[in-house]
Amino acid sequence: MAKTFNDIPLIRPETPLLDTIENTFHLRELNEDQLLELADELRAYLLFSVGKSGGHFGAGLGTIELTIALHYILNTPHDRLVWDVGHQAYPHKILTGRRDQMPTIRQAKGLSAFPKRDESEYDTFGVGHSSTSISAALGMALAAAMNGEDRKTVAVIGDGAMTAGMVFEALNHTAHTDANLLVVLNDNNMSISHNVGGLATYFSKIWSSRFYNTIREGGKKVLRSVPTAATFVRKTEEHLKAMVAPGIVFEELGFNYIGPIDGHNLPLLVQTLNNLKTLPGPILLHTITQKGKGFAPAEADPVGYHALNKIEPKNKPKVAVSQSAATITPPKKKYQQVFGDWLCDMAEKEPRLVGITPAMCEGSGMVEFSKRFPERFHDVAIAEQHAVTLAAGLACEGIKPVVAIYSTFLQRAYDQLIHDVALQDLDVMFGIDRAGLVGEDGPSHAGSFDLTYLRCIPNMVVMTPSDENETRQMLYTGFIHKGPSAVRYPRGTGPGVTIEKEMTTLPIGKGVIRREGSRIAILNFGTLLPSALEVAEQLNATVADMRFVKPLDTSLIDKLAAKYDLLVTLEENTIQGGAGAAVSEHLACEGIVVAVMHLGLPDLFVDHGSHQQQLASAGLDVEGIQQAIEQRLGEIKNIHGAAS
C-alpha cells in the first residue's frame, strides 16, 4: 500500500556524475573510484523522481549498488540482464537512457512501471508478475548457445519472488543444461534472509576467484578416474560451504553457489561479478540488501514504503472543507477495506472460515484479519497455485476457505481452479481483487479476463457487485453458497453507498432493475453502474444491474429482449467471452432476435495511465458509452428505414 512522505524534497538534486550517463557505455568509462559517488547521486535522484511521480520505492533503493555493478561489469545490452518483479528496476531505467523521463513513470504516455521490451533495448524481458526471470534468462542463455553467440545472461531475482514454485522449477531445469547463466539472488528480507559475516564474505571471495575455480574444475577432471576420491572431495567442499553459507540447497541443485555477500558493498560486488563473468555453467550469487536503503522511514517499514504516492508541494493551496460537510460526507471505503471488514465480521460468526492469500495481505485488506485471527490466516507467499489447492484440501475436511487473490494473479492458478476446486465441486470462495483496469500499474496487473475464464468453468458461481454494499452482501452470499464461488471487485473506492452491517443472502442468478426507460436496456455487470445510470438519464434507457454472470438471469434477459429495441451489455472485462457474450449465447440458444451491442474492454492490452484515462481510451467512460449507443441507434434506424 503506497505511502506519502512529505519530507522528500521536490527540488531536483545536483547529480553531475549521473548526468553524464546516457547509457551503460558511458557508465563503463568511469573509474571504479567514481562508482560510489554515482551510487549516492543515483539514490538521491531516485528519491526525487519517485517523489514527483509516485511509484515503487523501497526495492529500487535497495538495488542501487547492485544495478551499477551489473551494468559496469556486463556488456549490456549485448549481455542479457533480466529483472524479476520489476519493482527493483527503477535504477536500471535511470542508467539506461531514461533518466529524464522518470517523472513520467506510470503516467499515460510515460514510462512503464516495469521493464518493457518495446520501451528500451535494455529491457530484455517484460515483467510485472513475479518469479519469471530465471525461466526467461535460461531461455536466452540456451538460445545464445544454439546461435553460437558469446554473451552472458544474468537473472536478478528478489523482493519476495524467490518464494514461488516456478523459481524452483527453473532452477532444477537450469542445473541440467550446463547453461552459462548467472542468477543473482537479491535477498532483501522479502524472501529468504541470512546474516552476512566476515567468514562468509571471505569464503565468497575465494569461491568466486579464478584460481579457486580453475583448481575446482581441474580437480574434477583428475578425480573422475578415482570415483571414491571425487565423492570425498565434493562432500568436503559442500560441508565447508554449509558451515558458513546457506547455499547447500543450490549446490545440490547443481549451481555453483557464491555468497552471501553485502549487496551494498559496491567494490565487493564489482570484484565478485568480475570474477564470475567468465565462469561457465550455472552460478548463483547470493547478495544481502536492505529494502529502502538510504531512506530511514523505508528502512524501518519496508512493506509500508514498497510504493509511494505522488508527493504534492507543501505550499499547494488546500481546498477548505467545512466541518458540517466533512460530517455529512464520510470518506469512501476502498473495496479492499470492504472485503477486509466483511472477512473479520464473518470470521466472528463462523469458526470454519479460513483466509488465504498469495503474498497480498496488505493489498487485499487482510491485515486486521491476520492480527485478530492469526490461526486462521495463511499467507502462502508468491505461490498462487499452492494457494488454490491448499484451499481445496481445507474444503475437503469441512473448512470454508476464502481465497483473496488479484484477478491477474488467479490466472496463474487456472489449472488448480479447474482441476482441484471446480471439478470436485469443493466449497471454496474467491474474493477476486483488482478486477478490471488498474490504472498506473498497467496491463500486467489489469484484471481484464476473469469473467471470461471463470464463466466457462462448470459449478462456478460468478458475481459482479456494483457498489460497496452489494460487494459485502455478495461476499456473504458466496460464503453461504455450497460450492465454488467468486466475487470480483475493482481497485480503489466505490461510489460511496451506505454499507449495511447486517449480512443478507442474495438470490443467486437474479438481477434487479435500477431504472425504467424506453427503447434501450443497459445490462450492467459490475461497478460501471453509475456511468450506466448517468447515460440512461440522457437517453431515457432502462438499466438492469445483472449482478450475476453465472448463473445468468435468463428470465430477465428474455423480458428485456421482448420489450426493448436494443440491449447494451456493459462490463469492465474483455468483450471476447465475457458477460455480454454470455447474454448473446443465451439469446442465440433461445432463437430470440434482438439488436445487441457489447461494451467492454477491446481486444488489446490497455496501456498504463489513470483509471479514468484507461476507461476513456476503451470507450467505457460516460461520454464513450453514450456515443456508442447513439451511433448504434442511428444504424438501427437506417436499417429499418432502408427495409421500409
XYZ file of C-alpha atoms in Angstrom:
644
model
C 0.000 0.000 0.000
C 1.547 3.287 -1.065
C 2.598 5.911 1.457
C 3.332 9.597 1.186
C 6.342 11.132 2.906
C 6.330 14.899 2.570
C 9.947 15.409 3.710
C 11.254 14.176 0.351
C 12.429 17.329 -1.480
C 10.751 18.149 -4.758
C 13.774 20.114 -5.961
C 15.981 18.080 -8.284
C 19.267 17.200 -6.576
C 22.638 18.043 -8.092
C 23.853 14.910 -9.888
C 26.814 15.964 -12.064
C 28.203 12.461 -12.482
C 24.833 10.794 -13.097
C 24.007 13.455 -15.685
C 26.868 12.196 -17.858
C 25.411 8.673 -18.006
C 23.136 8.370 -21.036
C 23.748 4.657 -21.453
C 25.825 1.870 -19.972
C 28.747 2.565 -22.300
C 29.178 5.897 -20.513
C 28.936 4.087 -17.180
C 31.758 1.729 -18.076
C 34.000 4.698 -18.926
C 34.043 5.678 -15.236
C 36.843 4.708 -12.893
C 35.885 2.309 -10.126
C 36.639 5.097 -7.655
C 33.779 7.129 -9.150
C 31.146 4.431 -8.672
C 30.467 5.231 -5.008
C 29.765 8.852 -5.892
C 27.497 7.674 -8.689
C 25.600 5.460 -6.228
C 24.967 8.418 -3.929
C 23.707 10.534 -6.816
C 21.553 7.743 -8.189
C 19.916 7.176 -4.787
C 19.242 10.907 -4.411
C 17.754 11.127 -7.900
C 15.551 8.069 -7.309
C 14.141 9.684 -4.161
C 13.404 12.837 -6.147
C 11.871 11.169 -9.197
C 9.577 8.817 -7.280
C 8.502 11.743 -5.120
C 7.492 13.556 -8.305
C 5.688 10.655 -9.925
C 4.795 8.165 -7.218
C 5.516 4.507 -7.731
C 7.566 1.600 -6.443
C 10.098 2.838 -3.967
C 11.802 0.602 -1.415
C 13.029 -2.179 -3.697
C 14.762 0.240 -6.061
C 16.606 1.958 -3.217
C 17.906 -1.462 -2.244
C 19.325 -2.275 -5.680
C 21.342 0.894 -6.359
C 24.781 -0.659 -5.872
C 23.792 -3.970 -7.470
C 22.447 -2.227 -10.573
C 25.586 -0.147 -11.009
C 27.850 -3.173 -10.560
C 25.919 -5.327 -13.021
C 25.911 -2.736 -15.791
C 29.545 -1.844 -15.063
C 30.803 -5.422 -15.397
C 28.377 -6.761 -18.015
C 28.442 -5.603 -21.613
C 24.769 -4.627 -21.672
C 22.659 -4.576 -23.774
C 24.661 -7.253 -25.650
C 24.791 -9.264 -22.450
C 21.271 -10.047 -21.282
C 20.114 -8.710 -17.914
C 16.677 -9.971 -16.834
C 14.944 -8.327 -13.864
C 12.320 -10.066 -11.791
C 9.127 -8.412 -10.471
C 10.122 -5.008 -11.883
C 9.930 -3.154 -8.569
C 13.733 -3.391 -8.442
C 14.327 -1.908 -11.884
C 13.880 1.862 -11.441
C 17.671 2.419 -11.052
C 18.133 0.266 -14.157
C 15.823 2.570 -16.103
C 17.703 5.655 -14.901
C 21.067 4.277 -16.040
C 19.801 3.110 -19.442
C 18.796 6.363 -21.094
C 15.530 7.110 -19.324
C 16.706 9.363 -16.516
C 14.869 12.487 -17.639
C 11.669 10.543 -18.333
C 11.445 9.082 -14.825
C 8.985 11.713 -13.537
C 6.528 10.398 -16.169
C 6.622 6.825 -14.881
C 3.183 5.169 -14.510
C 1.527 8.101 -16.290
C -0.284 7.959 -19.621
C 2.248 8.072 -22.474
C 5.051 7.929 -19.889
C 7.401 5.175 -18.791
C 6.019 1.842 -17.668
C 6.350 0.879 -14.015
C 8.041 -2.328 -15.143
C 10.678 -3.388 -17.683
C 9.060 -3.378 -21.109
C 10.642 -4.731 -24.274
C 9.341 -2.045 -26.620
C 10.482 0.721 -24.256
C 14.227 0.007 -24.318
C 16.698 -2.467 -25.761
C 17.999 -2.848 -22.211
C 14.642 -4.284 -21.095
C 15.255 -7.804 -22.292
C 12.049 -9.278 -20.861
C 8.736 -7.699 -19.887
C 7.731 -8.338 -16.288
C 5.082 -7.402 -13.755
C 4.156 -10.782 -12.360
C 6.955 -12.160 -10.221
C 9.265 -15.154 -10.419
C 9.708 -15.320 -14.200
C 13.317 -14.133 -14.516
C 15.190 -17.426 -14.221
C 12.987 -19.233 -16.741
C 13.271 -16.375 -19.237
C 17.005 -15.946 -18.725
C 17.569 -19.673 -19.163
C 15.756 -19.496 -22.485
C 18.001 -16.628 -23.559
C 21.145 -18.476 -22.454
C 20.152 -21.618 -24.335
C 19.350 -19.548 -27.429
C 22.769 -17.883 -27.259
C 24.425 -21.306 -27.187
C 22.335 -22.524 -30.123
C 23.195 -19.405 -32.131
C 26.890 -19.555 -31.266
C 26.771 -16.136 -29.618
C 29.228 -15.182 -26.894
C 27.102 -13.362 -24.375
C 26.468 -13.519 -20.634
C 22.932 -13.936 -19.307
C 22.019 -12.770 -15.803
C 18.742 -13.042 -13.910
C 18.188 -10.795 -10.883
C 15.542 -12.219 -8.593
C 14.388 -10.854 -5.264
C 11.807 -8.798 -3.377
C 9.881 -11.948 -2.477
C 9.986 -13.557 -5.923
C 12.129 -16.432 -4.656
C 9.097 -17.847 -2.832
C 7.304 -19.014 -5.969
C 7.301 -22.610 -7.129
C 8.082 -21.561 -10.688
C 11.516 -20.415 -9.491
C 12.441 -23.868 -8.265
C 11.192 -25.444 -11.478
C 13.535 -23.121 -13.370
C 16.452 -23.756 -11.001
C 16.006 -27.506 -11.350
C 15.973 -27.315 -15.146
C 18.903 -24.893 -15.336
C 21.169 -27.230 -13.416
C 20.593 -29.947 -16.018
C 21.511 -27.775 -19.001
C 25.046 -26.552 -18.205
C 23.830 -23.155 -19.422
C 26.120 -20.202 -18.775
C 23.607 -18.476 -16.546
C 24.242 -16.286 -13.523
C 21.361 -15.940 -11.063
C 21.702 -13.032 -8.639
C 19.528 -13.522 -5.580
C 18.773 -10.049 -4.219
C 17.827 -11.098 -0.698
C 16.173 -8.118 0.983
C 14.307 -9.986 3.732
C 11.267 -10.275 1.487
C 12.080 -13.889 0.572
C 14.921 -15.655 2.410
C 17.457 -13.986 4.659
C 20.711 -14.857 6.392
C 23.371 -12.972 8.283
C 26.359 -11.564 6.478
C 29.562 -12.351 8.363
C 33.239 -11.845 7.780
C 33.849 -15.561 7.335
C 31.083 -15.850 4.735
C 32.438 -12.838 2.837
C 35.954 -14.253 2.979
C 34.919 -17.615 1.572
C 32.724 -15.942 -1.071
C 35.795 -14.103 -2.342
C 37.673 -17.399 -2.519
C 34.840 -19.321 -4.210
C 34.363 -16.643 -6.865
C 38.080 -16.324 -7.654
C 39.537 -17.629 -10.915
C 42.265 -19.514 -9.033
C 39.805 -21.474 -6.901
C 37.514 -22.308 -9.813
C 40.435 -23.361 -12.013
C 41.572 -25.764 -9.294
C 37.951 -26.861 -8.751
C 37.293 -27.708 -12.409
C 40.749 -29.196 -12.941
C 40.368 -31.353 -9.878
C 37.098 -32.735 -11.186
C 38.815 -33.938 -14.359
C 41.683 -35.553 -12.455
C 39.422 -37.252 -9.913
C 36.951 -38.689 -12.455
C 39.158 -41.774 -12.659
C 39.002 -42.162 -8.859
C 35.268 -42.079 -8.027
C 35.750 -42.574 -4.287
C 38.167 -39.668 -4.007
C 35.956 -37.446 -6.180
C 32.980 -38.095 -3.935
C 35.044 -37.347 -0.831
C 36.314 -34.025 -2.216
C 32.837 -32.950 -3.356
C 31.298 -33.750 0.026
C 34.120 -31.917 1.814
C 33.502 -28.804 -0.288
C 29.741 -28.971 0.308
C 30.118 -29.336 4.069
C 32.609 -26.462 4.179
C 30.159 -24.225 2.333
C 27.268 -25.358 4.505
C 29.204 -24.287 7.626
C 29.371 -20.627 6.583
C 26.694 -20.173 3.918
C 23.060 -21.140 3.312
C 23.603 -22.243 -0.250
C 23.815 -26.006 0.070
C 20.349 -26.366 -1.470
C 21.564 -24.554 -4.599
C 24.704 -26.668 -4.701
C 22.576 -29.800 -4.521
C 20.516 -28.481 -7.440
C 23.722 -28.155 -9.469
C 24.581 -24.460 -9.097
C 27.955 -23.090 -8.111
C 26.793 -21.083 -5.086
C 28.603 -17.858 -4.120
C 27.651 -15.846 -1.064
C 26.072 -14.386 0.807
C 27.794 -11.033 0.272
C 26.864 -7.484 1.179
C 24.793 -6.143 -1.710
C 25.597 -2.562 -0.759
C 29.369 -3.065 -0.803
C 29.951 -1.763 -4.310
C 33.677 -2.591 -4.591
C 32.976 -6.148 -3.407
C 30.123 -6.520 -5.898
C 32.311 -5.299 -8.757
C 35.136 -7.634 -7.781
C 32.843 -10.640 -7.374
C 30.915 -10.079 -10.609
C 34.167 -9.527 -12.489
C 35.382 -12.900 -11.210
C 32.142 -14.642 -12.101
C 31.505 -13.270 -15.579
C 33.816 -15.745 -17.311
C 32.979 -18.813 -15.242
C 30.999 -21.477 -17.130
C 27.811 -23.206 -16.071
C 25.003 -22.225 -13.707
C 26.091 -19.898 -10.890
C 24.038 -18.354 -8.094
C 25.308 -15.216 -6.381
C 23.531 -14.504 -3.096
C 23.542 -10.809 -2.121
C 22.052 -9.325 1.027
C 20.440 -5.915 0.565
C 18.178 -3.671 2.585
C 14.868 -2.633 1.081
C 14.589 1.147 1.295
C 18.364 1.562 1.763
C 19.341 5.193 2.339
C 15.874 6.410 3.384
C 15.254 5.826 7.084
C 11.429 5.537 7.036
C 11.594 2.951 4.232
C 14.326 1.014 6.024
C 12.147 0.866 9.140
C 8.941 -0.015 7.249
C 9.879 -1.823 4.006
C 6.348 -3.100 3.410
C 4.656 0.244 4.008
C 7.167 2.024 1.780
C 7.042 -0.549 -1.000
C 5.499 2.269 -3.033
C 4.912 5.993 -2.647
C 2.033 8.212 -3.605
C 2.907 11.254 -5.654
C 4.072 13.970 -3.266
C 2.413 17.347 -3.700
C 4.240 20.626 -2.942
C 3.911 21.649 0.690
C 2.677 25.108 -0.258
C -0.038 23.819 -2.578
C -3.299 25.557 -1.642
C -5.792 23.333 0.106
C -9.492 23.302 -0.614
C -11.375 24.308 2.508
C -13.932 21.784 3.714
C -16.469 22.867 6.297
C -16.922 20.754 9.405
C -20.557 20.155 8.524
C -19.664 18.976 5.020
C -16.983 16.660 6.402
C -19.525 15.237 8.813
C -22.198 14.745 6.180
C -19.864 13.141 3.639
C -17.681 10.444 5.225
C -14.689 9.199 3.240
C -15.430 6.438 0.781
C -14.191 2.971 1.588
C -11.926 1.086 -0.744
C -13.260 -2.239 -1.940
C -10.298 -3.936 -0.263
C -11.418 -2.453 3.051
C -14.976 -3.614 2.423
C -13.608 -7.118 1.904
C -11.387 -6.941 4.984
C -14.226 -5.702 7.203
C -16.539 -8.428 5.927
C -13.873 -11.083 6.458
C -13.452 -10.127 10.129
C -17.212 -9.899 10.702
C -17.772 -13.270 9.064
C -14.916 -14.893 10.978
C -16.525 -13.838 14.263
C -19.711 -15.649 13.281
C -18.231 -18.676 11.521
C -15.321 -20.618 13.060
C -14.904 -22.675 9.863
C -13.699 -19.611 7.919
C -10.030 -19.596 6.905
C -8.418 -16.765 4.944
C -5.727 -17.458 2.334
C -3.648 -15.037 0.280
C -0.615 -15.428 -2.011
C 1.551 -12.633 -0.514
C -1.093 -9.922 -0.853
C -2.112 -9.451 2.788
C -1.878 -5.663 2.747
C -3.142 -5.145 -0.791
C -6.156 -7.383 -0.243
C -7.197 -5.735 3.029
C -6.367 -8.697 5.292
C -4.069 -7.051 7.840
C -6.739 -6.751 10.545
C -7.915 -10.323 9.931
C -4.342 -11.625 10.194
C -3.965 -9.920 13.583
C -7.321 -10.936 15.023
C -7.410 -14.488 13.638
C -3.760 -15.498 13.122
C -4.507 -19.197 13.489
C -6.964 -18.958 10.587
C -4.793 -16.819 8.298
C -2.401 -18.301 5.718
C -0.109 -16.144 3.606
C 1.428 -18.754 1.323
C 3.887 -16.321 -0.349
C 4.001 -15.885 -4.116
C 2.504 -19.294 -4.793
C -0.908 -18.876 -6.364
C -1.184 -22.488 -7.476
C -0.492 -23.716 -3.964
C -2.987 -21.203 -2.505
C -5.846 -22.611 -4.565
C -5.058 -26.287 -3.956
C -4.455 -25.597 -0.263
C -7.986 -24.179 -0.167
C -9.252 -27.309 -1.910
C -7.632 -29.516 0.713
C -9.149 -27.478 3.526
C -12.574 -27.713 1.901
C -12.281 -31.489 1.721
C -12.215 -31.546 5.520
C -15.211 -29.280 6.114
C -13.383 -25.937 6.381
C -14.673 -22.946 4.385
C -11.651 -21.224 2.814
C -11.813 -17.698 1.416
C -9.020 -17.043 -1.094
C -8.207 -13.352 -1.500
C -6.373 -13.016 -4.795
C -5.864 -10.428 -7.510
C -7.646 -11.215 -10.764
C -4.422 -11.118 -12.747
C -2.719 -13.478 -10.270
C -5.552 -16.009 -10.301
C -4.669 -16.556 -13.951
C -1.522 -18.295 -12.713
C -3.595 -20.888 -10.856
C -6.149 -21.603 -13.553
C -5.490 -25.341 -13.743
C -5.828 -25.672 -9.981
C -9.056 -23.680 -10.071
C -10.497 -26.088 -12.642
C -8.968 -29.405 -11.621
C -8.676 -29.125 -7.846
C -11.683 -26.960 -6.945
C -14.384 -26.882 -9.618
C -14.054 -30.451 -10.892
C -14.550 -31.696 -7.347
C -17.260 -29.102 -6.655
C -15.480 -28.033 -3.490
C -16.759 -25.332 -1.183
C -14.181 -22.587 -1.846
C -14.900 -18.874 -2.215
C -12.670 -16.451 -4.114
C -12.510 -12.739 -3.355
C -11.120 -11.501 -6.664
C -9.446 -8.142 -6.190
C -8.209 -5.668 -8.836
C -10.871 -6.756 -11.315
C -10.969 -4.604 -14.425
C -8.448 -1.907 -15.268
C -5.995 -0.897 -12.543
C -4.566 2.425 -13.706
C -0.875 3.127 -13.361
C 0.206 -0.494 -12.836
C -0.788 -1.154 -16.432
C -1.743 -4.268 -18.386
C 0.371 -6.762 -16.430
C -1.809 -6.133 -13.364
C -5.168 -5.484 -15.045
C -7.975 -7.922 -14.281
C -9.263 -7.933 -17.824
C -10.107 -11.586 -18.329
C -11.606 -13.104 -15.175
C -15.248 -13.053 -16.261
C -14.207 -14.797 -19.467
C -12.095 -17.508 -17.860
C -14.423 -18.057 -14.899
C -17.791 -18.336 -16.575
C -16.757 -21.282 -18.748
C -15.953 -23.422 -15.669
C -18.740 -25.777 -14.525
C -20.009 -25.463 -10.931
C -18.798 -21.862 -10.568
C -20.985 -19.008 -9.313
C -19.625 -15.673 -10.574
C -20.804 -12.397 -9.023
C -20.193 -8.796 -10.122
C -21.208 -6.312 -7.419
C -21.887 -2.743 -8.486
C -21.064 -0.953 -5.207
C -19.670 -1.398 -1.700
C -22.826 -2.721 -0.057
C -23.548 -5.146 -2.864
C -19.944 -6.359 -2.505
C -20.500 -7.116 1.184
C -23.776 -8.918 0.577
C -22.335 -10.941 -2.317
C -19.348 -11.983 -0.221
C -21.813 -13.275 2.352
C -23.872 -14.938 -0.384
C -20.778 -16.671 -1.745
C -19.781 -17.835 1.704
C -23.207 -19.320 2.423
C -23.344 -20.967 -1.016
C -22.160 -24.586 -1.086
C -19.663 -24.921 -3.890
C -17.129 -22.817 -5.806
C -17.963 -19.115 -5.977
C -16.247 -15.872 -6.882
C -16.929 -12.210 -6.152
C -14.945 -9.805 -8.318
C -14.392 -6.175 -7.355
C -12.069 -3.421 -8.547
C -9.161 -1.482 -7.138
C -9.939 1.740 -5.306
C -13.098 3.227 -3.873
C -16.730 2.702 -4.765
C -19.498 5.279 -5.266
C -19.883 5.746 -1.507
C -23.160 3.966 -0.803
C -24.191 3.098 2.742
C -22.891 -0.324 3.752
C -25.425 -2.356 5.693
C -23.951 -4.054 8.738
C -26.464 -6.879 8.538
C -25.478 -9.545 6.023
C -28.183 -10.887 3.705
C -28.001 -13.615 1.089
C -28.968 -12.506 -2.392
C -30.998 -14.776 -4.673
C -28.370 -16.431 -6.850
C -28.745 -15.712 -10.544
C -31.166 -12.807 -10.146
C -30.645 -9.236 -11.349
C -32.576 -6.088 -10.458
C -33.948 -3.154 -12.462
C -32.351 0.110 -11.342
C -34.099 2.443 -13.779
C -37.048 2.177 -16.176
C -36.874 3.741 -19.624
C -37.786 3.038 -23.240
C -36.243 1.571 -26.389
C -32.852 0.819 -24.793
C -31.949 -1.564 -21.967
C -28.449 -1.424 -20.489
C -27.460 -4.719 -18.858
C -24.723 -3.761 -16.421
C -22.244 -6.207 -14.903
C -20.211 -4.653 -12.100
C -19.039 -1.257 -10.946
C -19.744 0.706 -14.143
C -23.335 1.042 -12.881
C -23.056 4.775 -12.005
C -21.937 5.510 -15.564
C -24.753 3.359 -16.939
C -27.307 5.279 -14.878
C -25.883 8.626 -15.990
C -26.080 7.604 -19.639
C -29.585 6.239 -19.071
C -30.739 9.635 -17.792
C -29.587 11.219 -21.039
C -31.092 8.561 -23.298
C -34.103 7.566 -21.161
C -32.862 3.972 -21.054
C -33.654 1.118 -18.711
C -30.774 -0.107 -16.549
C -30.582 -3.641 -15.190
C -27.980 -4.465 -12.558
C -27.413 -8.063 -13.629
C -25.276 -8.948 -10.566
C -24.513 -12.497 -11.684
C -22.526 -13.564 -14.731
C -23.048 -17.202 -13.840
C -25.778 -18.230 -13.493
C -27.324 -15.565 -15.704
C -30.729 -14.138 -15.000
C -32.105 -15.517 -18.258
C -35.720 -14.714 -17.422
C -34.817 -11.038 -17.004
C -32.917 -11.099 -20.306
C -35.921 -12.611 -22.065
C -38.224 -9.897 -20.691
C -35.855 -7.113 -21.736
C -35.383 -8.611 -25.203
C -39.138 -8.710 -25.714
C -39.634 -5.096 -24.657
C -36.690 -3.084 -25.980
C -35.209 -2.353 -29.402
C -31.583 -2.518 -28.263
C -29.844 -4.435 -25.491
C -26.476 -2.998 -24.407
C -24.229 -5.116 -22.211
C -21.660 -3.249 -20.120
C -18.656 -4.748 -18.303
C -15.071 -3.906 -17.331
C -13.818 -7.169 -18.790
C -12.710 -8.184 -22.235
C -15.657 -8.405 -24.628
C -14.452 -11.745 -26.006
C -16.137 -14.467 -23.995
C -17.267 -12.074 -21.284
C -20.620 -11.373 -19.665
C -22.024 -9.804 -22.816
C -21.055 -12.867 -24.799
C -22.994 -14.958 -22.284
C -26.092 -12.844 -22.972
C -25.741 -13.306 -26.738
C -25.183 -17.034 -26.319
C -28.435 -17.323 -24.389
C -30.388 -15.289 -26.940
C -28.998 -17.386 -29.788
C -29.807 -20.614 -27.955
C -33.412 -19.489 -27.442
C -33.746 -18.185 -31.001
C -34.513 -14.657 -29.761
C -33.683 -11.992 -32.342
C -32.919 -8.541 -30.954
C -30.250 -5.911 -31.565
C -27.403 -6.404 -29.075
C -24.297 -4.297 -28.509
C -21.419 -5.312 -26.249
C -19.398 -2.631 -24.461
C -16.300 -3.773 -22.623
C -12.540 -3.905 -22.935
C -11.220 -4.077 -26.508
C -9.065 -6.839 -27.913
C -5.803 -5.219 -26.874
C -3.786 -4.562 -23.744
C -4.782 -1.163 -22.366
C -1.660 0.834 -21.589
C -0.982 2.403 -18.199
C -2.454 5.742 -17.136
C -5.053 6.843 -14.631
C -8.083 4.584 -14.308
C -10.297 7.277 -15.822
C -7.903 7.705 -18.757
C -7.958 3.971 -19.336
C -11.760 3.849 -19.271
C -11.911 6.718 -21.748
C -9.445 5.022 -24.100
C -11.609 1.890 -24.010
C -14.811 3.875 -24.603
C -16.134 2.966 -21.157
C -16.478 6.441 -19.670
C -19.863 8.170 -19.733
C -19.128 10.010 -22.970
C -17.852 6.895 -24.731
C -20.802 4.755 -23.633
C -23.345 7.349 -24.723
C -21.699 7.934 -28.102
C -21.530 4.208 -28.825
C -25.221 3.703 -28.015
C -26.329 6.718 -30.055
C -24.296 5.521 -33.017
C -25.879 2.071 -32.827
C -29.360 3.571 -32.558
C -28.638 5.541 -35.709
C -27.533 2.393 -37.513
C -30.699 0.575 -36.431
C -32.829 3.479 -37.647
C -31.089 3.466 -41.039
C -31.568 -0.294 -41.377
C -35.273 -0.011 -40.590
C -35.601 2.929 -42.965
C -33.930 1.034 -45.777
C -36.125 -2.013 -45.144
C -39.298 0.068 -45.394
